[in-house]
Coordinates of C-alpha atoms in Angstrom, one line a residue:
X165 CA 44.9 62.9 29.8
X166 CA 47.5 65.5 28.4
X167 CA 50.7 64.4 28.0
X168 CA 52.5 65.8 30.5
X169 CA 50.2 64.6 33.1
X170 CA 51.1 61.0 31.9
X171 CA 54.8 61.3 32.0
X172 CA 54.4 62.8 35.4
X173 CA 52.3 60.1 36.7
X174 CA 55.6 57.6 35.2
X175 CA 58.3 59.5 36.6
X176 CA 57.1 60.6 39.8
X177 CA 56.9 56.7 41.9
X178 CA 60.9 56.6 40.3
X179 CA 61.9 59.9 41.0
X180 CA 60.0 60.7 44.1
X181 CA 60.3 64.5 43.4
X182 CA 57.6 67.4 43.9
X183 CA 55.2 68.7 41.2
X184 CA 57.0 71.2 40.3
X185 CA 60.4 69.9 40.0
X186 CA 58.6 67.0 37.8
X187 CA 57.3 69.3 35.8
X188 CA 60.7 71.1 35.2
X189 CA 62.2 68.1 34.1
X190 CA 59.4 66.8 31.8
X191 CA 59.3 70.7 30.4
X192 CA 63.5 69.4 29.9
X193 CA 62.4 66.0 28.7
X194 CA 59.8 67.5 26.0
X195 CA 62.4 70.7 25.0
X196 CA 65.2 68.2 24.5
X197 CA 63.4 66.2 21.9
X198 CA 62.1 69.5 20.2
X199 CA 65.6 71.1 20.0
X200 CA 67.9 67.8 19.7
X201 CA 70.0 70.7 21.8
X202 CA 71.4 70.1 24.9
X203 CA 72.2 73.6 25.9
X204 CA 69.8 75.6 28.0
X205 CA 69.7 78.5 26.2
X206 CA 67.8 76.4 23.4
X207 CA 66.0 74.2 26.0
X208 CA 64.6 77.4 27.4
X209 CA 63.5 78.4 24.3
X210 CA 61.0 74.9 23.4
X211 CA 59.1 75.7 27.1
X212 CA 56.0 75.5 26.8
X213 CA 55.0 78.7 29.3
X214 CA 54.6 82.2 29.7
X215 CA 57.4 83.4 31.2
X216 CA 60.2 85.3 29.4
X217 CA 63.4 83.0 28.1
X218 CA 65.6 84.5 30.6
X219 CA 63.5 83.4 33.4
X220 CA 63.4 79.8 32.2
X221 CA 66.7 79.7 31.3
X222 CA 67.5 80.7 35.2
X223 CA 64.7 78.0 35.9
X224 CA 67.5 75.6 34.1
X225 CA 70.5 76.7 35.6
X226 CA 68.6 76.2 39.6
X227 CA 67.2 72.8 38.4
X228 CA 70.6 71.5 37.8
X229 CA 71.9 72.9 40.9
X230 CA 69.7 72.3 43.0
X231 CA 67.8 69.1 42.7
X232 CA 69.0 65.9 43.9
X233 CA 68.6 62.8 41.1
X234 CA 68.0 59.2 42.5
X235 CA 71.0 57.1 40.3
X236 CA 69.6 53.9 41.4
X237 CA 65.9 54.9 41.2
X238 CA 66.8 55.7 37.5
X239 CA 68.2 52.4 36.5
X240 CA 65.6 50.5 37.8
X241 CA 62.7 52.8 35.9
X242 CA 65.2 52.3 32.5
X243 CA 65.7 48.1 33.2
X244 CA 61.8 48.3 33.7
X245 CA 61.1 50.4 30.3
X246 CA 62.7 47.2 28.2
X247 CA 61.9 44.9 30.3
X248 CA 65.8 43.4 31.5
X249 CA 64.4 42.1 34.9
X250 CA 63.1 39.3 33.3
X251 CA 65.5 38.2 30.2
X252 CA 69.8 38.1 30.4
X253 CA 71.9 40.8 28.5
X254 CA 75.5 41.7 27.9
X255 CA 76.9 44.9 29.6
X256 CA 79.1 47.0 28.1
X257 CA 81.7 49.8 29.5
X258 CA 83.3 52.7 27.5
X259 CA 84.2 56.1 28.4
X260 CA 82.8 59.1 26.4
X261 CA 85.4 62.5 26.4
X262 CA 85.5 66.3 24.7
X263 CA 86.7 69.5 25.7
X264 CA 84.9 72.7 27.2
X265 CA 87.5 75.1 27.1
X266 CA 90.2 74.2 29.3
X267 CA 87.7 71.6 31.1
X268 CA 87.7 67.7 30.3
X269 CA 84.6 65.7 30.1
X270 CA 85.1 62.5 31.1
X271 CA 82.0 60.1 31.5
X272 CA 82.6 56.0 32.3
X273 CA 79.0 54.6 31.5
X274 CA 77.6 51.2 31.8
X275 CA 75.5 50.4 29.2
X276 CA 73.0 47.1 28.2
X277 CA 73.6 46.1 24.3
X278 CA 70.0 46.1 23.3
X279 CA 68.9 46.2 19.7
X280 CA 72.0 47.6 17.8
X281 CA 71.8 50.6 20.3
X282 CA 73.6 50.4 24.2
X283 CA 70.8 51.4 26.9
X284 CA 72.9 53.5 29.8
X285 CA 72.4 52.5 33.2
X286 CA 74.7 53.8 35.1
X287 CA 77.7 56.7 34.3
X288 CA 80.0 58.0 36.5
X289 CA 82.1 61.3 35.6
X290 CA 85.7 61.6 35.7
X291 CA 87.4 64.5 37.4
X292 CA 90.4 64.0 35.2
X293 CA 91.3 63.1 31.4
X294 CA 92.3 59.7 30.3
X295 CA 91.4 56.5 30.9
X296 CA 89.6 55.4 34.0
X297 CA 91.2 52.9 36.7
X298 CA 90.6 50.0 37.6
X299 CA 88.9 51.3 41.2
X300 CA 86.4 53.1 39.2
X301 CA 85.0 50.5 36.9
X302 CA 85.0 48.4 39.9
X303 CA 83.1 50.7 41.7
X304 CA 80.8 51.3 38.6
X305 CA 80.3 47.5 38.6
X306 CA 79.4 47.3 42.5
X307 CA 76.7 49.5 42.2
X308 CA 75.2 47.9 39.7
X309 CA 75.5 44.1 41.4
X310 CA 74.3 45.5 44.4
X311 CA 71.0 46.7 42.5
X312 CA 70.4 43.9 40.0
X313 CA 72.4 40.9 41.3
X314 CA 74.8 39.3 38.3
X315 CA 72.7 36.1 37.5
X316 CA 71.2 37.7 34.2
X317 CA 74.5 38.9 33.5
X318 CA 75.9 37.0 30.3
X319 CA 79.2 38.9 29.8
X320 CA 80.9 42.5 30.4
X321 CA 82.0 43.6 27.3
X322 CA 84.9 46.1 27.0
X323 CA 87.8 47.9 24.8
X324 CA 91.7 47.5 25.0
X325 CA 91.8 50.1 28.3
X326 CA 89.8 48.2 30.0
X327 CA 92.6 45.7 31.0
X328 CA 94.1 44.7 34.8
X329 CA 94.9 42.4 37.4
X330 CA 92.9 44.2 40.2
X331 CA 89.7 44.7 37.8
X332 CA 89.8 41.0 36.2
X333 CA 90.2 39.4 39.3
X334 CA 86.8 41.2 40.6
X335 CA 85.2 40.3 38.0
X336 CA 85.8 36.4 38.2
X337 CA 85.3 36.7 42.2
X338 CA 82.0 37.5 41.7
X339 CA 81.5 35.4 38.9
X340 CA 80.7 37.7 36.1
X341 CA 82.2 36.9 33.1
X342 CA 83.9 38.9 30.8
X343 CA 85.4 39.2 27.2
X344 CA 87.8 42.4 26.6
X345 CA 90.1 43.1 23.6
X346 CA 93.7 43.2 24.1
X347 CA 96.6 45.2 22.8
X348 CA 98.6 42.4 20.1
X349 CA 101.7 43.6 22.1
X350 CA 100.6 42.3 25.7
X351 CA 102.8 40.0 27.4
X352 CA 101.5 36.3 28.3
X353 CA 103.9 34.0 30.2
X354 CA 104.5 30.3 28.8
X355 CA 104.7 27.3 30.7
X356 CA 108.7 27.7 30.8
X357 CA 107.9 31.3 32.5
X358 CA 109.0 32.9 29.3
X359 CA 107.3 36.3 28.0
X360 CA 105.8 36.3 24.5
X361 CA 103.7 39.0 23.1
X362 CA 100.2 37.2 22.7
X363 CA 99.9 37.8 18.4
X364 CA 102.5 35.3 18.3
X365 CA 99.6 32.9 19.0
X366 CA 97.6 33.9 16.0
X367 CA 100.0 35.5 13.3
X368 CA 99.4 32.9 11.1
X369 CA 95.7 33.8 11.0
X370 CA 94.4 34.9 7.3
X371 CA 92.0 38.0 6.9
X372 CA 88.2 36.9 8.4
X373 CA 89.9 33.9 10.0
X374 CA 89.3 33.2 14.1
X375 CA 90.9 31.0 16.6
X376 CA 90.2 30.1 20.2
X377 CA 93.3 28.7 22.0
X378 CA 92.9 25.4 23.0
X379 CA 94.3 26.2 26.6
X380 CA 93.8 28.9 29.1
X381 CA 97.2 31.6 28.9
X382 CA 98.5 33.3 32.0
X383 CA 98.5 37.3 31.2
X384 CA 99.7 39.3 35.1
X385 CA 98.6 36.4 37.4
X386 CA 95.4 35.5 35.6
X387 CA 94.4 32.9 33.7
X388 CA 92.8 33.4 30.6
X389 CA 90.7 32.3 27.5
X390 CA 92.6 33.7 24.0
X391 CA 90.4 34.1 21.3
X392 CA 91.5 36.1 18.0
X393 CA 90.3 37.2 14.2
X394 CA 92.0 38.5 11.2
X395 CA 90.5 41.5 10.6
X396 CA 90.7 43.2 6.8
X397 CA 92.7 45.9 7.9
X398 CA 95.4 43.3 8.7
X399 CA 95.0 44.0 12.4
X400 CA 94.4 41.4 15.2
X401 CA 91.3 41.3 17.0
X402 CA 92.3 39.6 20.4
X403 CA 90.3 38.7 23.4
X404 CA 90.3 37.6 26.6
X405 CA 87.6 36.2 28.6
X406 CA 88.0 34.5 32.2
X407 CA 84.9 31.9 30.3
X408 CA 85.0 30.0 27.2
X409 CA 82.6 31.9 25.1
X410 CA 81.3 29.7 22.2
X411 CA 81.6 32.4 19.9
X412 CA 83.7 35.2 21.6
X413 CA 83.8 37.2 18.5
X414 CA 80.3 37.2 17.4
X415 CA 79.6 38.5 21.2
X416 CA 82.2 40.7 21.4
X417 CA 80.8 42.5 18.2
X418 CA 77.7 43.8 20.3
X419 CA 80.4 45.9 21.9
X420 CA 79.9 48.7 19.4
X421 CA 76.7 49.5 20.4
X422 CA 77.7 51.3 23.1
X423 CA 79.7 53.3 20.1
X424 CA 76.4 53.7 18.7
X425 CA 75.1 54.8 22.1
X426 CA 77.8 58.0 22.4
X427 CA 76.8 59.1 18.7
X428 CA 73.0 59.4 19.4
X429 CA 73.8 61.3 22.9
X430 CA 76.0 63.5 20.8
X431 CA 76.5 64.8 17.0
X432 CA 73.5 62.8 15.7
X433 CA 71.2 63.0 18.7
X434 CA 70.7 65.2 21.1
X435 CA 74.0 67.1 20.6
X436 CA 75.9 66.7 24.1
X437 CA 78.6 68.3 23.9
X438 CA 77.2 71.8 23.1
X439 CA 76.1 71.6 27.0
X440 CA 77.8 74.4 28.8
X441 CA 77.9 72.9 32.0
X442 CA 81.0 71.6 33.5
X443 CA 80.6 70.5 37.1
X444 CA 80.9 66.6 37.3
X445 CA 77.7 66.9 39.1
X446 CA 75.7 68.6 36.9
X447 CA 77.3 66.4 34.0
X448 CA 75.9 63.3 35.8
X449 CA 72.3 64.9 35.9
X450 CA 72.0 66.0 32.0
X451 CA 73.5 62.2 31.5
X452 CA 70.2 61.2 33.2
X453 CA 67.8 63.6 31.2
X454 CA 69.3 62.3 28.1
X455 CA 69.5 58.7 29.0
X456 CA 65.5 58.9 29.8
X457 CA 64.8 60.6 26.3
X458 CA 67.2 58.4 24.5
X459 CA 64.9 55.3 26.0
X460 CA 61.7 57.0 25.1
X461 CA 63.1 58.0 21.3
X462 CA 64.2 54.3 21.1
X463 CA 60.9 52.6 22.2
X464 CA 58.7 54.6 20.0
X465 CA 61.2 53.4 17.0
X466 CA 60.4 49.9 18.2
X467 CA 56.7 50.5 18.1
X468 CA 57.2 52.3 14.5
X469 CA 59.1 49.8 12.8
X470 CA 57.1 47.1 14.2
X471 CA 53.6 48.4 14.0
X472 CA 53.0 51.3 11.3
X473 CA 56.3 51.2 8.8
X474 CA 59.4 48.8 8.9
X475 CA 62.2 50.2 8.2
X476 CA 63.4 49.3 4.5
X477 CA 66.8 47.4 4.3
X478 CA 69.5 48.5 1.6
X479 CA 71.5 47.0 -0.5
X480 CA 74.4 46.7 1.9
X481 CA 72.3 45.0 4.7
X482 CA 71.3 47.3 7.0
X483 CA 68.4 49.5 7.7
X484 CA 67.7 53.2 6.6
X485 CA 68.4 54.2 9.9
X486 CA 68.0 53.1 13.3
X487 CA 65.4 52.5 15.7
X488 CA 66.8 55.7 18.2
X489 CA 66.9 58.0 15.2
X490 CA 63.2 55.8 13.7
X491 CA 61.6 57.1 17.0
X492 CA 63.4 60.9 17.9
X493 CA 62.0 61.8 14.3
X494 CA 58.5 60.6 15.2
X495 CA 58.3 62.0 18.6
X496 CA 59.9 65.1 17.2
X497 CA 57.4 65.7 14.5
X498 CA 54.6 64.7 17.2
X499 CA 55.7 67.4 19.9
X500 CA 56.5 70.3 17.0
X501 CA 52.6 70.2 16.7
X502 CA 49.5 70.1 18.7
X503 CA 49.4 66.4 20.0
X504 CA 45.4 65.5 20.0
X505 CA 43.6 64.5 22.6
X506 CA 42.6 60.8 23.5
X507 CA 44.7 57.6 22.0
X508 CA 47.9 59.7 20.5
X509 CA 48.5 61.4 23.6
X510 CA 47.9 58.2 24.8
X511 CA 50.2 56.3 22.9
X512 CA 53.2 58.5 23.1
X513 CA 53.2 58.1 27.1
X514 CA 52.3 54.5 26.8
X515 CA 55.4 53.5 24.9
X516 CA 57.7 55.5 27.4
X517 CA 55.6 53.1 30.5
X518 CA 55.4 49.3 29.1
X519 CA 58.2 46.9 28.6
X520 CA 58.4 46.0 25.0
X521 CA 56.9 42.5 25.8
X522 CA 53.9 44.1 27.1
X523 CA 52.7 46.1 24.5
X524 CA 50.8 44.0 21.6
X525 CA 50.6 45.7 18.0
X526 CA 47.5 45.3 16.1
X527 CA 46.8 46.6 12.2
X528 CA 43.4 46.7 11.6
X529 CA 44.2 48.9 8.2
X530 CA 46.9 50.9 6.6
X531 CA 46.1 54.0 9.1
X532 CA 45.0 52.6 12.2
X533 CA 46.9 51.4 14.5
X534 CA 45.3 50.0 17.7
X535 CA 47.4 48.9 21.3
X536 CA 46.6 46.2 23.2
X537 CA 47.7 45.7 27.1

């Protein structure tokens, strides 16, 4: 079976599309890896067909225009690739932003922390510049409740804009919990209806030292959990959570994944921003190519590290690289030549299918690798 023909036979119960839209979009999916590029002029360039660039590169421009994407279809194939149906997560909201000329591109995502990297689910783009409100993240949330339910939910995790009454208040009505960062300069109200900025509850903290407030704090007209830390810098870390977290901090720090999620979609991934598109609905579309090749880069780093080389560890702790950039490099330097026929074609299509807990790694010597279903 050729590659292509596997990732069509994936995509196509998801995305419900014809043949030959499928096969645009795999031709998209396959180009995007090559190029790390996402601007169609390059795309067009890493087809694999006969026809002149021009005429793919008008191919591009009527795909994005033309074909209708699925949202929810999409999360439900990406929650099925790592296998978040069955196991709780933390979700995590940011906002990603840079300029086209006079346009601003404004994308909201909603992101599972998953192995140092955020996995986007769902992304909605902004038709302004700034922060979102508190409508939109609500609405963002909705959708994805109304998909997945909120039982596996352990926590939303968000920055300092990601405060308000209206937003909080959804958020404990449907019983999701949350734990958000706070400006040191917010206002809580004491007991003698007094307003205090909330660092006044841990100034006295030293650098790497945390506190959780014995007693919920009222902040607008809700009632919260205060947690803090010293950080080096001298700053205040500060959260609020509508649940006592045992160890806010420590779960608040999976947070920057979604950090780590923007920097692969962009200047060391696949290059976003060079995308000359700037309709919001044309945005939301290359959001969805990239997410699917971000999750295919990511699982074939997982079966990398795991099954042929581990990443080595330096001196500071961490690993070479990560298991995003692990995997683009391998599928990269797989698609730049001719893929042979049988189990590597095989594999490659078979890491983008199976949920990690599906897929067993054997080593039966230091070049063969077999997989086990």
């Amino acid at each position: 079976m050729e590659l292509s023909d596997g990732l069509r036979a994936i995509l196509k119960g998801h995305l419900g599309w014809s043949k030959s839209r499928l096969d645009c979009f795999i031709s998209l999916l396959l180009a995007l890896i090559r190029a790390k590029r996402m601007n169609l002029t390059q795309l067009a360039l890493h087809f694999n067909d006969n026809a002149s660039p021009k005429s793919r590169y008008r191919r591009l421009q009527r795909f994005f225009q033309a074909v209708v994407f699925d949202y929810d279809a999409l999360a439900h194939l990406i929650l099925q690739l790592f296998g978040f149906h069955e196991k709780p997560y933390y979700l995590t909201l940011d906002r990603t932003n840079w300029k086209w000329g006079k346009t601003n591109l404004n994308i909201l995502t909603l992101a599972i922390a998953y192995k140092g990297i955020a996995i986007p689910v769902y992304w909605l783009v902004l038709n302004k510049q700034g922060n979102s409100n508190q409508r939109e993240r609500i609405a963002l949330l909705q959708r994805f409740v109304r998909q997945f339910g909120r039982h596996k939910i352990l926590g939303v995790l968000a920055d300092r804009e990601f405060i308000g009454d209206q937003w909080w208040q959804w958020l404990s009505d449907h019983d999701i919990p949350y734990l958000i960062r706070m400006k040191e300069n917010q206002l809580l109200t004491t007991v003698r209806n007094e307003s205090k900025k909330v660092e006044i509850l841990f100034r006295d903290l030293k650098v790497g030292e945390e506190r959780q407030v014995g007693k919920r704090q009222r902040i607008g007209k809700q009632w919260i959990w205060l947690s803090g830390l010293k950080l080096e810098s001298g700053e205040l870390l500060i959260l609020a959570s509508n649940v006592r977290f045992l160890q806010p901090v420590q779960a608040y720090a999976l947070r920057w994944e979604i950090e780590n999620l923007f920097q692969s979609l962009k200047g060391r991934g696949f290059h976003l921003e060079e995308t000359r598109l700037t309709r919001y609905y044309r945005i939301k579309k290359v959001m969805a190519l990239q997410a699917i090749a971000l999750c295919w880069a990511h699982k074939t780093g997982e079966w990398k590290h795991q099954a042929v080389k581990p990443l080595k560890i330096k001196k500071h702790g961490r690993p070479e690289c990560s298991l995003f950039r692990y995997g683009m490099d391998e599928l990269t330097h797989s698609l730049l030549k001719p893929v042979k026929a049988g189990e590597d074609t095989l594999r490659l299509w078979i890491l983008f299918l199976c949920p990690p807990d599906m897929i067993h790694y054997e080593r039966t010597d230091a070049k063969i690798i077999t997989l086990k279903i």
